[in-house]
Each structure stands twice: as C-alpha cells, then as structure tokens.
Amino acid sequence: MSEQDRVRWDARYATSAAEPEGGPPPVFAAHVAEFPTAGTALDIACGQGAASFWLAQHGLDVLGVDVSAVAIATARAQAQRLGVTGRCRFAVADLDDGLPAGPLVDVILCHRFRDARLDRAVVSRLVPGGLLAICVLSEVGGSPGPFRARPGELTTAFADLDVIAAGEGDGQAWLLGRRR
Ligand SMILES: C[S@@+](CC[C@H](N)C(=O)[O-])C[C@H]1O[C@@H](n2cnc3c(N)ncnc32)[C@H](O)[C@@H]1O
C-alpha cells in the first residue's frame, strides 16, 4: 500500500479507538454455529481487532494482521483489557505483499477488506474443512467503487469452496464457505 494510504488509516485510527461490541460481525451472527470453538484463526485487515477478540472468546487462537500500526497498538491494548492476550496476537503486515507466512488455519475472517489478489492464497491457507468468513463492500445496493465487489464476485471467486451461505445487497457482500 502507498505510504499516503497507510498514513490515512493511521490517522483515522488515531482519532477513533472503537469499543469492541463483543459479538461476531453482525453479518455472521446467524451463523455462529459454523465457527469452530477450538483451533486457529487468521483475521485479515483486522483493524482494531474487534472480530479477533470475538474469535478468541469463541475459543480460537487468533492472529490479526493489519497495515496500520496505530490500529494494531490499539488492538493489543484492548486484548490486555479483555484478558485475551493468551489467545490473540496481532502483527503489522501490508497485505499488498501477500498473506504473512504461517501454518494452515481453521478459520480465516476478512471483514470489510477486499483484495482479490489474495483469494487463492486465502483458500490455500485453510485446512481441509476450514472456514472462510468474508464480508466486503459491494456495488449491489451501493455505488460502484474500486474497493467494492462487483455483483456475484465473491461466489465466483470462492466457487471452489463448499458455500454454506452467501448474500449481497445494501452495499455489502458476504460469504461463508468451507475448503473441500
Ligand atoms: C474498513 S477497515 C476494516 C477493519 C476491520 N476488519 C473491521 O471490520 O473493523 C479496513 C482495514 O483494512 C486495512 N488495510 C487496508 N489496506 C491494507 C493492506 N494493504 N494491508 C493490510 N491492511 C490493510 C486498514 O488499515 C483497515 O484497518
């Protein structure tokens, strides 16, 4: 990512330390039973870590990564406050360079971040039966834009997963699927 974009994200997070609401991203709330209660998870572009905290509280060992060092510092501080540091690690990483190296994981969560260049690496990083939970901005019910998924983009991109549920509308697209 460009230095200018990174500075912009850092500035945004420097003025907004969000209090985590304590549940999964709302779009996945009806599908909590699909998430394992043990194993490992990777939270891509985790921001201040809200979804990572939920995954940790759900029983998973989580690595959250984001390009913003400010967001990651806030996530680490929140993890201390919530008492989940044993289950939650955070790292600064620029996903323009690909996924950070690491072992296969049981869950990959990607909430409100889209980089189609990562799609194959994301699928390959899951154990067989592993769960992808992805939610991105969409052109469907929203305006066109460079970071918005086109109609049907997620179901096409992840057609090789066993799709559990998916939807798009109101400017949002999401998909839950398992690696075969
Ligand atoms: C809309 S926020 C979503 C954050 C979080 N997943 C959430 O739902 O609250 C998008 C996030 O993507 C991160 N991001 C953008 N480009 C990135 C990149 N190239 N590498 C890693 N993170 C990136 C930003 O820093 C920001 O935290």
PDB file of C-alpha atoms and ligand atoms in Angstrom:
ATOM      1  CA  MET A   1       0.000   0.000   0.000  1.00  0.00           C
ATOM      2  CA  SER A   2       1.156   3.518  -0.617  1.00  0.00           C
ATOM      3  CA  GLU A   3       2.654   5.449   2.266  1.00  0.00           C
ATOM      4  CA  GLN A   4      -0.116   8.011   1.824  1.00  0.00           C
ATOM      5  CA  ASP A   5      -2.849   5.361   2.336  1.00  0.00           C
ATOM      6  CA  ARG A   6      -1.099   3.908   5.383  1.00  0.00           C
ATOM      7  CA  VAL A   7      -0.814   7.368   6.935  1.00  0.00           C
ATOM      8  CA  ARG A   8      -4.510   7.916   6.212  1.00  0.00           C
ATOM      9  CA  TRP A   9      -5.502   4.695   8.015  1.00  0.00           C
ATOM     10  CA  ASP A  10      -3.210   5.514  10.941  1.00  0.00           C
ATOM     11  CA  ALA A  11      -4.749   8.992  11.215  1.00  0.00           C
ATOM     12  CA  ARG A  12      -8.256   7.579  11.136  1.00  0.00           C
ATOM     13  CA  TYR A  13      -7.472   5.078  13.915  1.00  0.00           C
ATOM     14  CA  ALA A  14      -5.600   7.683  15.971  1.00  0.00           C
ATOM     15  CA  THR A  15      -8.878   9.559  16.446  1.00  0.00           C
ATOM     16  CA  SER A  16     -11.244   6.597  16.896  1.00  0.00           C
ATOM     17  CA  ALA A  17     -10.485   3.839  19.379  1.00  0.00           C
ATOM     18  CA  ALA A  18     -13.692   1.831  18.998  1.00  0.00           C
ATOM     19  CA  GLU A  19     -15.036  -0.090  21.973  1.00  0.00           C
ATOM     20  CA  PRO A  20     -15.497  -3.706  20.777  1.00  0.00           C
ATOM     21  CA  GLU A  21     -19.153  -4.715  20.867  1.00  0.00           C
ATOM     22  CA  GLY A  22     -18.390  -8.258  21.892  1.00  0.00           C
ATOM     23  CA  GLY A  23     -20.086 -10.360  19.231  1.00  0.00           C
ATOM     24  CA  PRO A  24     -19.235 -11.546  15.751  1.00  0.00           C
ATOM     25  CA  PRO A  25     -19.524  -9.146  12.823  1.00  0.00           C
ATOM     26  CA  PRO A  26     -23.333  -8.756  12.580  1.00  0.00           C
ATOM     27  CA  VAL A  27     -23.490 -10.336   9.124  1.00  0.00           C
ATOM     28  CA  PHE A  28     -22.236 -13.622  10.614  1.00  0.00           C
ATOM     29  CA  ALA A  29     -24.362 -13.533  13.764  1.00  0.00           C
ATOM     30  CA  ALA A  30     -26.879 -16.011  12.376  1.00  0.00           C
ATOM     31  CA  HIS A  31     -24.072 -18.442  11.532  1.00  0.00           C
ATOM     32  CA  VAL A  32     -22.074 -18.566  14.776  1.00  0.00           C
ATOM     33  CA  ALA A  33     -22.591 -22.327  14.996  1.00  0.00           C
ATOM     34  CA  GLU A  34     -20.443 -22.757  11.863  1.00  0.00           C
ATOM     35  CA  PHE A  35     -17.390 -21.336  13.639  1.00  0.00           C
ATOM     36  CA  PRO A  36     -15.245 -23.916  15.461  1.00  0.00           C
ATOM     37  CA  THR A  37     -14.681 -23.426  19.182  1.00  0.00           C
ATOM     38  CA  ALA A  38     -11.040 -24.569  19.051  1.00  0.00           C
ATOM     39  CA  GLY A  39      -8.160 -24.289  16.624  1.00  0.00           C
ATOM     40  CA  THR A  40      -6.553 -21.341  14.887  1.00  0.00           C
ATOM     41  CA  ALA A  41      -7.784 -18.279  13.032  1.00  0.00           C
ATOM     42  CA  LEU A  42      -6.376 -15.504  10.885  1.00  0.00           C
ATOM     43  CA  ASP A  43      -8.178 -12.147  10.879  1.00  0.00           C
ATOM     44  CA  ILE A  44      -7.158 -10.295   7.715  1.00  0.00           C
ATOM     45  CA  ALA A  45      -7.097  -6.482   7.881  1.00  0.00           C
ATOM     46  CA  CYS A  46      -8.265  -6.765  11.467  1.00  0.00           C
ATOM     47  CA  GLY A  47      -8.303  -3.036  12.225  1.00  0.00           C
ATOM     48  CA  GLN A  48      -8.618  -2.541  15.976  1.00  0.00           C
ATOM     49  CA  GLY A  49      -9.269  -6.249  16.465  1.00  0.00           C
ATOM     50  CA  ALA A  50     -12.978  -6.451  17.302  1.00  0.00           C
ATOM     51  CA  ALA A  51     -13.540  -9.644  15.302  1.00  0.00           C
ATOM     52  CA  SER A  52     -10.292 -11.156  16.589  1.00  0.00           C
ATOM     53  CA  PHE A  53     -11.495 -10.679  20.172  1.00  0.00           C
ATOM     54  CA  TRP A  54     -14.747 -12.415  19.364  1.00  0.00           C
ATOM     55  CA  LEU A  55     -12.934 -15.345  17.711  1.00  0.00           C
ATOM     56  CA  ALA A  56     -10.642 -15.648  20.751  1.00  0.00           C
ATOM     57  CA  GLN A  57     -13.586 -15.550  23.136  1.00  0.00           C
ATOM     58  CA  HIS A  58     -15.201 -18.221  20.950  1.00  0.00           C
ATOM     59  CA  GLY A  59     -12.193 -20.470  21.686  1.00  0.00           C
ATOM     60  CA  LEU A  60      -9.791 -19.921  18.786  1.00  0.00           C
ATOM     61  CA  ASP A  61      -6.134 -18.880  18.826  1.00  0.00           C
ATOM     62  CA  VAL A  62      -6.094 -15.820  16.602  1.00  0.00           C
ATOM     63  CA  LEU A  63      -3.557 -13.829  14.611  1.00  0.00           C
ATOM     64  CA  GLY A  64      -4.889 -10.457  13.479  1.00  0.00           C
ATOM     65  CA  VAL A  65      -2.942  -8.534  10.847  1.00  0.00           C
ATOM     66  CA  ASP A  66      -3.340  -5.012   9.550  1.00  0.00           C
ATOM     67  CA  VAL A  67      -1.182  -2.409   7.826  1.00  0.00           C
ATOM     68  CA  SER A  68      -1.967   0.254  10.439  1.00  0.00           C
ATOM     69  CA  ALA A  69       0.478   0.215  13.339  1.00  0.00           C
ATOM     70  CA  VAL A  70      -1.902   2.528  15.211  1.00  0.00           C
ATOM     71  CA  ALA A  71      -4.790   0.057  14.861  1.00  0.00           C
ATOM     72  CA  ILE A  72      -2.557  -2.838  15.920  1.00  0.00           C
ATOM     73  CA  ALA A  73      -1.361  -0.942  19.011  1.00  0.00           C
ATOM     74  CA  THR A  74      -4.986  -0.305  19.988  1.00  0.00           C
ATOM     75  CA  ALA A  75      -5.864  -3.958  19.355  1.00  0.00           C
ATOM     76  CA  ARG A  76      -3.029  -5.114  21.622  1.00  0.00           C
ATOM     77  CA  ALA A  77      -4.135  -2.739  24.390  1.00  0.00           C
ATOM     78  CA  GLN A  78      -7.752  -3.871  24.076  1.00  0.00           C
ATOM     79  CA  ALA A  79      -6.669  -7.516  24.176  1.00  0.00           C
ATOM     80  CA  GLN A  80      -4.958  -6.791  27.512  1.00  0.00           C
ATOM     81  CA  ARG A  81      -8.104  -5.154  28.875  1.00  0.00           C
ATOM     82  CA  LEU A  82     -10.278  -8.044  27.713  1.00  0.00           C
ATOM     83  CA  GLY A  83      -7.880 -10.657  29.079  1.00  0.00           C
ATOM     84  CA  VAL A  84      -7.466 -12.423  25.729  1.00  0.00           C
ATOM     85  CA  THR A  85      -3.746 -11.875  25.115  1.00  0.00           C
ATOM     86  CA  GLY A  86      -3.190 -15.619  25.538  1.00  0.00           C
ATOM     87  CA  ARG A  87      -5.416 -16.256  22.546  1.00  0.00           C
ATOM     88  CA  CYS A  88      -4.931 -13.115  20.441  1.00  0.00           C
ATOM     89  CA  ARG A  89      -1.747 -11.988  18.702  1.00  0.00           C
ATOM     90  CA  PHE A  90      -1.518  -9.029  16.389  1.00  0.00           C
ATOM     91  CA  ALA A  91       1.024  -8.080  13.752  1.00  0.00           C
ATOM     92  CA  VAL A  92       1.544  -5.169  11.389  1.00  0.00           C
ATOM     93  CA  ALA A  93       1.554  -6.500   7.822  1.00  0.00           C
ATOM     94  CA  ASP A  94       0.972  -4.999   4.391  1.00  0.00           C
ATOM     95  CA  LEU A  95      -1.284  -7.430   2.541  1.00  0.00           C
ATOM     96  CA  ASP A  96      -0.091  -5.928  -0.740  1.00  0.00           C
ATOM     97  CA  ASP A  97       2.881  -8.227  -0.099  1.00  0.00           C
ATOM     98  CA  GLY A  98       0.561 -11.244   0.223  1.00  0.00           C
ATOM     99  CA  LEU A  99      -0.586 -13.110   3.324  1.00  0.00           C
ATOM    100  CA  PRO A 100       2.052 -13.264   6.052  1.00  0.00           C
ATOM    101  CA  ALA A 101       3.705 -16.675   6.104  1.00  0.00           C
ATOM    102  CA  GLY A 102       2.363 -19.180   8.578  1.00  0.00           C
ATOM    103  CA  PRO A 103       0.702 -22.556   9.081  1.00  0.00           C
ATOM    104  CA  LEU A 104      -2.704 -23.553   7.745  1.00  0.00           C
ATOM    105  CA  VAL A 105      -5.563 -22.283   9.895  1.00  0.00           C
ATOM    106  CA  ASP A 106      -9.082 -23.431  10.763  1.00  0.00           C
ATOM    107  CA  VAL A 107     -10.741 -20.060  10.144  1.00  0.00           C
ATOM    108  CA  ILE A 108      -9.968 -17.023   8.014  1.00  0.00           C
ATOM    109  CA  LEU A 109     -12.048 -13.978   8.733  1.00  0.00           C
ATOM    110  CA  CYS A 110     -11.958 -10.958   6.458  1.00  0.00           C
ATOM    111  CA  HIS A 111     -14.344  -8.156   7.374  1.00  0.00           C
ATOM    112  CA  ARG A 112     -14.621  -5.034   5.269  1.00  0.00           C
ATOM    113  CA  PHE A 113     -11.443  -5.547   3.263  1.00  0.00           C
ATOM    114  CA  ARG A 114     -11.185  -6.712  -0.345  1.00  0.00           C
ATOM    115  CA  ASP A 115      -8.103  -7.602  -2.324  1.00  0.00           C
ATOM    116  CA  ALA A 116      -8.918 -10.180  -4.981  1.00  0.00           C
ATOM    117  CA  ARG A 117      -5.190 -10.858  -5.469  1.00  0.00           C
ATOM    118  CA  LEU A 118      -5.283 -12.699  -2.134  1.00  0.00           C
ATOM    119  CA  ASP A 119      -8.171 -15.041  -2.976  1.00  0.00           C
ATOM    120  CA  ARG A 120      -6.112 -18.101  -3.946  1.00  0.00           C
ATOM    121  CA  ALA A 121      -3.723 -17.665  -1.020  1.00  0.00           C
ATOM    122  CA  VAL A 122      -6.680 -17.364   1.352  1.00  0.00           C
ATOM    123  CA  VAL A 123      -8.202 -20.647   0.186  1.00  0.00           C
ATOM    124  CA  SER A 124      -4.816 -22.391   0.252  1.00  0.00           C
ATOM    125  CA  ARG A 125      -4.206 -21.215   3.817  1.00  0.00           C
ATOM    126  CA  LEU A 126      -7.233 -23.097   5.156  1.00  0.00           C
ATOM    127  CA  VAL A 127      -7.052 -26.654   6.423  1.00  0.00           C
ATOM    128  CA  PRO A 128      -9.445 -29.021   4.614  1.00  0.00           C
ATOM    129  CA  GLY A 129     -12.829 -28.244   6.154  1.00  0.00           C
ATOM    130  CA  GLY A 130     -11.549 -24.852   7.284  1.00  0.00           C
ATOM    131  CA  LEU A 131     -13.967 -21.919   7.256  1.00  0.00           C
ATOM    132  CA  LEU A 132     -13.711 -18.680   5.278  1.00  0.00           C
ATOM    133  CA  ALA A 133     -15.912 -15.842   6.547  1.00  0.00           C
ATOM    134  CA  ILE A 134     -15.639 -12.819   4.283  1.00  0.00           C
ATOM    135  CA  CYS A 135     -17.685  -9.640   4.142  1.00  0.00           C
ATOM    136  CA  VAL A 136     -16.833  -6.780   1.797  1.00  0.00           C
ATOM    137  CA  LEU A 137     -18.319  -3.608   0.402  1.00  0.00           C
ATOM    138  CA  SER A 138     -20.402  -4.319  -2.695  1.00  0.00           C
ATOM    139  CA  GLU A 139     -21.679  -2.439  -5.691  1.00  0.00           C
ATOM    140  CA  VAL A 140     -25.002  -4.237  -5.156  1.00  0.00           C
ATOM    141  CA  GLY A 141     -27.237  -1.715  -3.458  1.00  0.00           C
ATOM    142  CA  GLY A 142     -24.273   0.632  -3.208  1.00  0.00           C
ATOM    143  CA  SER A 143     -22.306   2.827  -5.544  1.00  0.00           C
ATOM    144  CA  PRO A 144     -19.552   1.486  -7.821  1.00  0.00           C
ATOM    145  CA  GLY A 145     -16.054   1.949  -6.475  1.00  0.00           C
ATOM    146  CA  PRO A 146     -12.559   0.492  -6.592  1.00  0.00           C
ATOM    147  CA  PHE A 147     -12.875  -1.384  -3.286  1.00  0.00           C
ATOM    148  CA  ARG A 148     -16.402  -2.669  -3.895  1.00  0.00           C
ATOM    149  CA  ALA A 149     -17.116  -6.197  -5.077  1.00  0.00           C
ATOM    150  CA  ARG A 150     -18.991  -6.483  -8.348  1.00  0.00           C
ATOM    151  CA  PRO A 151     -22.258  -8.475  -8.452  1.00  0.00           C
ATOM    152  CA  GLY A 152     -21.508 -12.162  -7.845  1.00  0.00           C
ATOM    153  CA  GLU A 153     -17.807 -11.523  -7.273  1.00  0.00           C
ATOM    154  CA  LEU A 154     -17.450 -13.469  -4.028  1.00  0.00           C
ATOM    155  CA  THR A 155     -19.404 -16.533  -5.138  1.00  0.00           C
ATOM    156  CA  THR A 156     -17.321 -16.648  -8.338  1.00  0.00           C
ATOM    157  CA  ALA A 157     -14.025 -16.066  -6.543  1.00  0.00           C
ATOM    158  CA  PHE A 158     -14.714 -18.776  -3.960  1.00  0.00           C
ATOM    159  CA  ALA A 159     -16.601 -21.245  -6.158  1.00  0.00           C
ATOM    160  CA  ASP A 160     -14.167 -23.979  -5.127  1.00  0.00           C
ATOM    161  CA  LEU A 161     -15.363 -23.771  -1.514  1.00  0.00           C
ATOM    162  CA  ASP A 162     -18.440 -25.539  -0.197  1.00  0.00           C
ATOM    163  CA  VAL A 163     -20.541 -22.421   0.275  1.00  0.00           C
ATOM    164  CA  ILE A 164     -22.581 -22.513   3.472  1.00  0.00           C
ATOM    165  CA  ALA A 165     -24.295 -19.179   2.967  1.00  0.00           C
ATOM    166  CA  ALA A 166     -23.767 -16.003   0.978  1.00  0.00           C
ATOM    167  CA  GLY A 167     -25.566 -12.798   0.228  1.00  0.00           C
ATOM    168  CA  GLU A 168     -25.252  -9.354  -1.288  1.00  0.00           C
ATOM    169  CA  GLY A 169     -27.284  -6.185  -1.012  1.00  0.00           C
ATOM    170  CA  ASP A 170     -27.345  -2.819   0.714  1.00  0.00           C
ATOM    171  CA  GLY A 171     -23.779  -2.196  -0.414  1.00  0.00           C
ATOM    172  CA  GLN A 172     -22.387  -5.327   1.218  1.00  0.00           C
ATOM    173  CA  ALA A 173     -21.472  -8.827   0.005  1.00  0.00           C
ATOM    174  CA  TRP A 174     -20.578 -11.764   2.214  1.00  0.00           C
ATOM    175  CA  LEU A 175     -19.829 -15.443   2.032  1.00  0.00           C
ATOM    176  CA  LEU A 176     -19.244 -18.316   4.424  1.00  0.00           C
ATOM    177  CA  GLY A 177     -17.610 -21.385   2.933  1.00  0.00           C
ATOM    178  CA  ARG A 178     -15.501 -24.414   3.739  1.00  0.00           C
ATOM    179  CA  ARG A 179     -12.438 -25.663   1.953  1.00  0.00           C
ATOM    180  CA  ARG A 180     -13.023 -29.083   0.411  1.00  0.00           C
TER     181      ARG A 180
HETATM  182  C1  LIG B   1     -12.776  -0.859   6.723  1.00  0.00           C
HETATM  183  S1  LIG B   1     -11.403  -1.303   7.728  1.00  0.00           S
HETATM  184  C2  LIG B   1     -11.953  -2.850   8.426  1.00  0.00           C
HETATM  185  C3  LIG B   1     -11.233  -3.194   9.690  1.00  0.00           C
HETATM  186  C4  LIG B   1     -11.798  -4.398  10.441  1.00  0.00           C
HETATM  187  N1  LIG B   1     -11.695  -5.624   9.680  1.00  0.00           N
HETATM  188  C5  LIG B   1     -13.209  -4.128  10.859  1.00  0.00           C
HETATM  189  O1  LIG B   1     -14.133  -4.733  10.316  1.00  0.00           O
HETATM  190  O2  LIG B   1     -13.394  -3.288  11.744  1.00  0.00           O
HETATM  191  C6  LIG B   1     -10.219  -1.840   6.516  1.00  0.00           C
HETATM  192  C7  LIG B   1      -8.876  -2.206   7.126  1.00  0.00           C
HETATM  193  O3  LIG B   1      -8.011  -2.650   6.101  1.00  0.00           O
HETATM  194  C8  LIG B   1      -6.703  -2.257   6.453  1.00  0.00           C
HETATM  195  N2  LIG B   1      -5.888  -2.298   5.237  1.00  0.00           N
HETATM  196  C9  LIG B   1      -6.076  -1.581   4.107  1.00  0.00           C
HETATM  197  N3  LIG B   1      -5.125  -1.906   3.205  1.00  0.00           N
HETATM  198  C10 LIG B   1      -4.331  -2.839   3.788  1.00  0.00           C
HETATM  199  C11 LIG B   1      -3.182  -3.541   3.371  1.00  0.00           C
HETATM  200  N4  LIG B   1      -2.640  -3.354   2.175  1.00  0.00           N
HETATM  201  N5  LIG B   1      -2.621  -4.431   4.212  1.00  0.00           N
HETATM  202  C12 LIG B   1      -3.167  -4.646   5.447  1.00  0.00           C
HETATM  203  N6  LIG B   1      -4.250  -3.998   5.901  1.00  0.00           N
HETATM  204  C13 LIG B   1      -4.828  -3.106   5.078  1.00  0.00           C
HETATM  205  C14 LIG B   1      -6.875  -0.874   7.044  1.00  0.00           C
HETATM  206  O4  LIG B   1      -5.793  -0.471   7.842  1.00  0.00           O
HETATM  207  C15 LIG B   1      -8.180  -1.072   7.830  1.00  0.00           C
HETATM  208  O5  LIG B   1      -7.911  -1.458   9.152  1.00  0.00           O
END
